[in-house]
Tab-separated table of C-alpha atoms and ligand atoms in Angstrom:
chain	number	residue	atom	x	y	z
T	1	UNK	CA	-11.153	11.421	-15.714
T	2	UNK	CA	-9.508	9.263	-13.061
T	3	UNK	CA	-8.187	5.882	-14.141
T	4	UNK	CA	-9.779	4.406	-11.024
T	5	UNK	CA	-13.417	5.310	-10.455
T	6	UNK	CA	-13.820	5.392	-6.707
T	7	UNK	CA	-17.343	5.641	-5.299
T	8	UNK	CA	-19.152	4.842	-2.087
T	9	UNK	CA	-22.697	3.542	-2.287
T	10	UNK	CA	-24.175	2.881	1.124
T	11	UNK	CA	-21.496	0.913	2.963
T	12	UNK	CA	-19.921	-0.523	-0.207
T	13	UNK	CA	-16.899	1.132	-1.850
T	14	UNK	CA	-16.470	0.499	-5.572
T	15	UNK	CA	-13.034	0.658	-7.178
T	16	UNK	CA	-13.391	0.399	-10.927
T	17	UNK	CA	-10.498	0.176	-13.409
T	18	UNK	CA	-11.148	2.973	-15.890
T	19	UNK	CA	-8.619	2.797	-18.683
T	20	UNK	CA	-10.585	0.866	-21.290
T	21	UNK	CA	-8.606	2.115	-24.307
T	22	UNK	CA	-5.587	0.244	-22.836
T	23	UNK	CA	-7.736	-2.696	-21.824
T	24	UNK	CA	-7.497	-1.384	-18.238
T	25	UNK	CA	-3.766	-2.204	-18.052
T	26	UNK	CA	-2.700	-1.122	-14.567
T	27	UNK	CA	-0.356	1.855	-14.385
T	28	UNK	CA	1.677	2.939	-11.373
T	29	UNK	CA	-0.856	5.667	-10.636
T	30	UNK	CA	-3.686	3.126	-10.654
T	31	UNK	CA	-1.837	0.848	-8.216
T	32	UNK	CA	-1.179	3.828	-5.932
T	33	UNK	CA	-4.861	4.788	-5.959
T	34	UNK	CA	-5.971	1.206	-5.294
T	35	UNK	CA	-3.512	0.769	-2.424
T	36	UNK	CA	-4.545	4.019	-0.744
T	37	UNK	CA	-8.236	3.236	-1.195
T	38	UNK	CA	-7.814	-0.203	0.394
T	39	UNK	CA	-5.706	1.116	3.269
T	40	UNK	CA	-8.142	3.981	3.910
T	41	UNK	CA	-11.140	1.642	3.718
T	42	UNK	CA	-9.527	-0.669	6.269
T	43	UNK	CA	-9.773	2.059	8.899
T	44	UNK	CA	-13.027	3.643	7.752
T	45	UNK	CA	-16.006	2.423	9.748
T	46	UNK	CA	-18.429	3.563	7.045
T	47	UNK	CA	-16.945	1.061	4.540
T	48	UNK	CA	-18.137	-2.503	5.172
T	49	UNK	CA	-17.045	-4.097	1.876
T	50	UNK	CA	-15.081	-3.200	-1.258
T	51	UNK	CA	-15.906	-4.249	-4.804
T	52	UNK	CA	-13.184	-4.299	-7.455
T	53	UNK	CA	-14.626	-4.007	-10.941
T	54	UNK	CA	-13.933	-2.437	-14.333
T	55	UNK	CA	-15.258	-0.109	-17.035
T	56	UNK	CA	-15.475	-1.239	-20.655
T	57	UNK	CA	-15.425	-4.815	-21.903
T	58	UNK	CA	-12.523	-6.224	-19.858
T	59	UNK	CA	-11.360	-6.569	-16.272
T	60	UNK	CA	-7.685	-5.766	-16.889
T	61	UNK	CA	-4.828	-6.718	-19.249
T	62	UNK	CA	-2.554	-6.805	-16.194
T	63	UNK	CA	0.410	-4.639	-15.403
T	64	UNK	CA	1.100	-1.917	-17.956
T	65	UNK	CA	3.972	-3.313	-20.014
T	66	UNK	CA	5.227	0.130	-20.990
T	67	UNK	CA	5.490	0.974	-17.276
T	68	UNK	CA	7.409	-2.265	-16.730
T	69	UNK	CA	9.931	-1.135	-19.332
T	70	UNK	CA	10.147	2.515	-18.274
T	71	UNK	CA	9.898	2.114	-14.495
T	72	UNK	CA	10.638	-1.478	-13.491
T	73	UNK	CA	9.445	-1.961	-9.888
T	74	UNK	CA	12.267	-3.008	-7.606
T	75	UNK	CA	11.764	-1.923	-4.010
T	76	UNK	CA	9.097	-2.721	-1.432
T	77	UNK	CA	8.019	0.891	-1.874
T	78	UNK	CA	7.094	0.540	-5.560
T	79	UNK	CA	3.429	1.151	-6.289
T	80	UNK	CA	2.728	-2.446	-7.259
T	81	UNK	CA	4.434	-3.805	-4.109
T	82	UNK	CA	2.445	-1.426	-1.904
T	83	UNK	CA	-0.770	-2.466	-3.668
T	84	UNK	CA	-0.028	-6.174	-3.211
T	85	UNK	CA	0.706	-5.624	0.500
T	86	UNK	CA	-2.596	-3.718	0.871
T	87	UNK	CA	-4.396	-6.561	-0.893
T	88	UNK	CA	-2.838	-9.221	1.335
T	89	UNK	CA	-3.616	-7.309	4.516
T	90	UNK	CA	-7.030	-5.883	3.695
T	91	UNK	CA	-9.203	-6.884	6.660
T	92	UNK	CA	-12.687	-6.372	5.196
T	93	UNK	CA	-14.564	-8.336	2.537
T	94	UNK	CA	-13.132	-7.814	-0.930
T	95	UNK	CA	-15.397	-8.780	-3.788
T	96	UNK	CA	-14.500	-8.819	-7.487
T	97	UNK	CA	-16.786	-8.566	-10.502
T	98	UNK	CA	-14.913	-9.834	-13.563
T	99	UNK	CA	-15.774	-9.601	-17.260
T	100	UNK	CA	-13.693	-10.101	-20.396
T	101	UNK	CA	-9.950	-10.620	-20.020
T	102	UNK	CA	-8.356	-10.880	-16.598
T	103	UNK	CA	-4.645	-11.112	-17.427
T	104	UNK	CA	-1.667	-11.466	-15.067
T	105	UNK	CA	-2.314	-9.555	-11.862
T	106	UNK	CA	-5.930	-9.375	-13.080
T	107	UNK	CA	-6.150	-13.066	-12.203
T	108	UNK	CA	-3.639	-13.284	-9.334
T	109	UNK	CA	-5.396	-10.518	-7.376
T	110	UNK	CA	-8.538	-12.673	-7.398
T	111	UNK	CA	-6.738	-15.211	-5.199
T	112	UNK	CA	-6.923	-12.575	-2.440
T	113	UNK	CA	-10.583	-11.717	-2.916
T	114	UNK	CA	-13.231	-13.210	-0.647
T	115	UNK	CA	-15.907	-13.575	-3.318
T	116	UNK	CA	-15.369	-13.416	-7.088
T	117	UNK	CA	-18.252	-13.248	-9.560
T	118	UNK	CA	-17.495	-13.505	-13.285
T	119	UNK	CA	-19.474	-13.288	-16.502
T	120	UNK	CA	-19.782	-16.472	-18.613
T	121	UNK	CA	-17.315	-15.129	-21.211
T	122	UNK	CA	-14.644	-13.965	-18.766
T	123	UNK	CA	-11.199	-15.302	-19.571
T	124	UNK	CA	-8.405	-15.785	-17.054
T	125	UNK	CA	-4.673	-16.011	-17.754
T	126	UNK	CA	-1.336	-15.683	-15.989
T	127	UNK	CA	1.201	-15.493	-18.853
T	128	UNK	CA	4.147	-14.471	-16.673
T	129	UNK	CA	6.449	-17.202	-17.983
T	130	UNK	CA	5.555	-16.303	-21.582
T	131	UNK	CA	6.778	-12.775	-20.779
T	132	UNK	CA	10.057	-14.054	-19.308
T	133	UNK	CA	8.786	-13.294	-15.789
T	134	UNK	CA	7.567	-15.270	-12.783
T	135	UNK	CA	4.103	-15.257	-11.183
T	136	UNK	CA	3.499	-12.719	-8.404
T	137	UNK	CA	1.029	-11.732	-5.668
T	138	UNK	CA	1.726	-14.936	-3.750
T	139	UNK	CA	0.165	-16.915	-6.594
T	140	UNK	CA	2.928	-19.557	-6.649
T	141	UNK	CA	1.659	-20.490	-3.178
T	142	UNK	CA	-2.059	-19.705	-3.410
T	143	UNK	CA	-2.826	-21.115	-6.858
T	144	UNK	CA	-1.409	-24.656	-6.348
T	145	UNK	CA	-3.042	-24.687	-2.892
T	146	UNK	CA	-6.342	-24.021	-4.619
T	147	UNK	CA	-6.156	-26.193	-7.718
T	148	UNK	CA	-3.392	-28.719	-7.003
T	149	UNK	CA	0.222	-28.688	-8.127
T	150	UNK	CA	-0.273	-30.345	-11.523
T	151	UNK	CA	-2.954	-28.024	-12.779
T	152	UNK	CA	-1.221	-24.922	-11.402
T	153	UNK	CA	2.108	-25.888	-12.970
T	154	UNK	CA	0.471	-26.589	-16.342
T	155	UNK	CA	-1.296	-23.214	-16.363
T	156	UNK	CA	1.748	-21.242	-15.193
T	157	UNK	CA	4.286	-23.005	-17.405
T	158	UNK	CA	2.248	-23.026	-20.621
T	159	UNK	CA	0.654	-19.604	-20.110
T	160	UNK	CA	-2.678	-21.068	-21.247
T	161	UNK	CA	-5.885	-19.249	-20.392
T	162	UNK	CA	-9.018	-20.707	-18.828
T	163	UNK	CA	-12.719	-19.973	-18.865
T	164	UNK	CA	-15.251	-18.964	-16.217
T	165	UNK	CA	-16.576	-22.523	-16.116
T	166	UNK	CA	-13.081	-23.830	-15.394
T	167	UNK	CA	-12.470	-21.059	-12.844
T	168	UNK	CA	-15.685	-21.997	-11.042
T	169	UNK	CA	-14.756	-25.648	-10.972
T	170	UNK	CA	-11.270	-24.766	-9.624
T	171	UNK	CA	-12.770	-22.638	-6.857
T	172	UNK	CA	-11.163	-19.408	-8.106
T	173	UNK	CA	-14.583	-17.815	-8.481
T	174	UNK	CA	-17.820	-18.257	-6.518
T	175	UNK	CA	-20.449	-17.576	-9.190
T	176	UNK	CA	-20.985	-17.034	-12.907
T	177	UNK	CA	-23.577	-14.492	-13.956
T	178	UNK	CA	-24.183	-12.338	-17.032
T	179	UNK	CA	-24.384	-9.308	-14.740
T	180	UNK	CA	-21.425	-9.995	-12.473
T	181	UNK	CA	-21.468	-6.503	-10.968
T	182	UNK	CA	-25.132	-6.747	-9.947
T	183	UNK	CA	-24.497	-10.086	-8.235
T	184	UNK	CA	-21.320	-8.757	-6.584
T	185	UNK	CA	-23.314	-5.756	-5.344
T	186	UNK	CA	-26.052	-7.982	-3.903
T	187	UNK	CA	-23.461	-10.093	-2.072
T	188	UNK	CA	-21.576	-7.028	-0.801
T	189	UNK	CA	-24.799	-5.469	0.502
T	190	UNK	CA	-25.751	-8.723	2.192
T	191	UNK	CA	-22.349	-8.828	3.909
T	192	UNK	CA	-22.567	-5.116	4.788
T	193	UNK	CA	-25.726	-5.853	6.769
T	194	UNK	CA	-23.941	-8.432	8.924
T	195	UNK	CA	-22.375	-7.498	12.289
T	196	UNK	CA	-19.134	-5.832	11.080
T	197	UNK	CA	-16.722	-7.077	13.742
T	198	UNK	CA	-17.902	-10.673	13.256
T	199	UNK	CA	-17.273	-10.274	9.507
T	200	UNK	CA	-13.748	-8.927	10.086
T	201	UNK	CA	-12.929	-11.622	12.642
T	202	UNK	CA	-14.202	-14.359	10.352
T	203	UNK	CA	-12.136	-13.120	7.403
T	204	UNK	CA	-9.053	-12.931	9.658
T	205	UNK	CA	-9.608	-16.525	10.763
T	206	UNK	CA	-10.143	-17.714	7.181
T	207	UNK	CA	-6.931	-16.024	6.017
T	208	UNK	CA	-4.801	-16.755	9.113
T	209	UNK	CA	-3.635	-20.190	7.963
T	210	UNK	CA	-1.878	-18.796	4.890
T	211	UNK	CA	-1.097	-15.190	5.727
T	212	UNK	CA	2.550	-15.433	6.763
T	213	UNK	CA	3.397	-17.999	4.105
T	214	UNK	CA	1.849	-15.825	1.417
T	215	UNK	CA	3.752	-12.770	2.681
T	216	UNK	CA	7.054	-14.693	2.524
T	217	UNK	CA	6.343	-16.130	-0.937
T	218	UNK	CA	5.290	-12.694	-2.180
T	219	UNK	CA	8.647	-11.270	-1.103
T	220	UNK	CA	10.579	-14.066	-2.810
T	221	UNK	CA	8.489	-13.783	-5.987
T	222	UNK	CA	9.050	-10.031	-6.049
T	223	UNK	CA	12.834	-10.352	-5.819
T	224	UNK	CA	12.948	-12.845	-8.675
T	225	UNK	CA	10.370	-10.846	-10.630
T	226	UNK	CA	12.468	-7.658	-10.349
T	227	UNK	CA	15.552	-9.494	-11.647
T	228	UNK	CA	13.559	-11.166	-14.425
T	229	UNK	CA	12.279	-7.776	-15.601
T	230	UNK	CA	15.874	-6.896	-16.550
T	231	UNK	CA	16.490	-10.189	-18.351
T	232	UNK	CA	16.931	-10.735	-22.086
T	233	UNK	CA	13.917	-13.051	-22.033
T	234	UNK	CA	11.641	-10.321	-20.686
T	235	UNK	CA	13.092	-7.647	-22.965
T	236	UNK	CA	12.460	-9.869	-25.975
T	237	UNK	CA	8.835	-10.498	-24.928
T	238	UNK	CA	8.212	-6.799	-24.247
T	239	UNK	CA	9.741	-5.781	-27.587
T	240	UNK	CA	7.457	-8.273	-29.295
T	241	UNK	CA	4.448	-6.675	-27.568
T	242	UNK	CA	5.638	-3.188	-28.544
T	243	UNK	CA	6.197	-4.296	-32.153
T	244	UNK	CA	2.609	-5.604	-32.299
T	245	UNK	CA	1.419	-2.221	-31.006
T	246	UNK	CA	3.495	-0.410	-33.618
T	247	UNK	CA	2.110	-2.507	-36.453
T	248	UNK	CA	-1.556	-2.115	-35.409
Y	1	COA	N1	0.199	-2.959	-20.972
Y	1	COA	C1	0.093	-1.857	-21.746
Y	1	COA	N2	-0.802	-1.726	-22.739
Y	1	COA	C2	-1.630	-2.756	-22.959
Y	1	COA	C3	-1.567	-3.940	-22.202
Y	1	COA	C4	-0.615	-4.017	-21.169
Y	1	COA	N3	-0.510	-5.062	-20.369
Y	1	COA	N4	-2.497	-4.802	-22.670
Y	1	COA	C5	-3.130	-4.173	-23.665
Y	1	COA	N5	-2.605	-2.938	-23.847
Y	1	COA	C6	-3.013	-1.935	-24.833
Y	1	COA	C7	-2.529	-2.278	-26.227
Y	1	COA	O1	-1.215	-1.830	-26.421
Y	1	COA	C8	-3.543	-1.542	-27.056
Y	1	COA	O2	-3.227	-0.171	-27.048
Y	1	COA	P1	-2.983	0.657	-28.439
Y	1	COA	O3	-4.322	0.581	-29.112
Y	1	COA	O4	-2.599	2.022	-27.995
Y	1	COA	O5	-1.922	-0.073	-29.190
Y	1	COA	C9	-4.828	-1.684	-26.275
Y	1	COA	O6	-4.428	-1.930	-24.915
Y	1	COA	C10	-5.711	-2.829	-26.717
Y	1	COA	O7	-4.929	-4.036	-26.684
Y	1	COA	P2	-4.697	-4.988	-27.976
Y	1	COA	O8	-3.426	-5.751	-27.774
Y	1	COA	O9	-4.807	-4.202	-29.244
Y	1	COA	O10	-5.971	-5.952	-27.850
Y	1	COA	P3	-6.114	-7.453	-28.390
Y	1	COA	O11	-7.557	-7.780	-28.224
Y	1	COA	O12	-5.488	-7.581	-29.742
Y	1	COA	O13	-5.241	-8.353	-27.388
Y	1	COA	C11	-4.451	-9.089	-25.231
Y	1	COA	C12	-5.622	-8.499	-26.042
Y	1	COA	C13	-4.834	-9.063	-23.742
Y	1	COA	C14	-4.201	-10.530	-25.688
Y	1	COA	C15	-3.185	-8.244	-25.497
Y	1	COA	O14	-3.508	-6.870	-25.314
Y	1	COA	C16	-2.041	-8.588	-24.609
Y	1	COA	O15	-1.397	-9.614	-24.772
Y	1	COA	N6	-1.742	-7.700	-23.640
Y	1	COA	C17	-0.661	-7.930	-22.718
Y	1	COA	C18	-1.144	-8.783	-21.580
Y	1	COA	C19	-0.016	-9.059	-20.630
Y	1	COA	O16	0.915	-9.742	-20.968
Y	1	COA	N7	-0.109	-8.442	-19.433
Y	1	COA	C20	0.949	-8.414	-18.467
Y	1	COA	C21	0.896	-9.569	-17.548
Y	1	COA	S1	2.218	-9.437	-16.377
């Protein structure tokens, strides 16, 4: 069974994380699938919107930590870098339906989505610093722009998580609903019925103000991130995670 369920329903493409036994931690193969699906959808007239969602109880526990240790991403051609570029440049509406934990890239990818719907119990966190790393996906630019410097710095530097109610108040998500996927589907279908070129042009205009800045910040974050992955601080945090696995 594929670790990304990839289906087209009408004009809406669904990409669903399907690795629930690992809390949908994102492997290199999953990033590669997601990137290709986004890039293909960009040029496919039959796709009017994409929904990112998940199987099981959680959205995703973020990047697979074992992959980080075994295959640390370093070049622009790494699967995660290609996925983040596809996310930044995706020209059509991208909608996320979030439930349970959205850790690390599970939260930072939402900063690129056009509409995010979450369940009341969804929980968001970006514990990069706690792992000896730095935030990625342009989040050091996008998150303070959204919530203000003080709140962004507190969340990044402490690694603390936040709830759906807080995410709604911050403007990270658009709606809270017990059936986030059903609401995301309704919104995607509504958008899919709009004139497609007007939708694409409007998204381009909405994103234009930040696009180049985000691309530059993403590059800088990635360079520091790649170095941090080799650091003693990161190794110590990863070993702690592995030790917890071993003892469970
Ligand atoms: N990478 C690889 N495997 C992961 C993972 C990750 N990021 N997150 C969870 N898993 C795996 C666990 O190892 C475990 O697998 P196992 O049963 O084979 O040991 C399974 O998913 C369930 O996770 P578990 O830790 O037992 O669940 P929990 O409810 O006790 O804790 C979290 C949930 C999210 C707090 C915890 O899994 C965690 O801290 N994960 C890492 C999150 C993270 O730091 N992500 C990277 C951000 S860059």
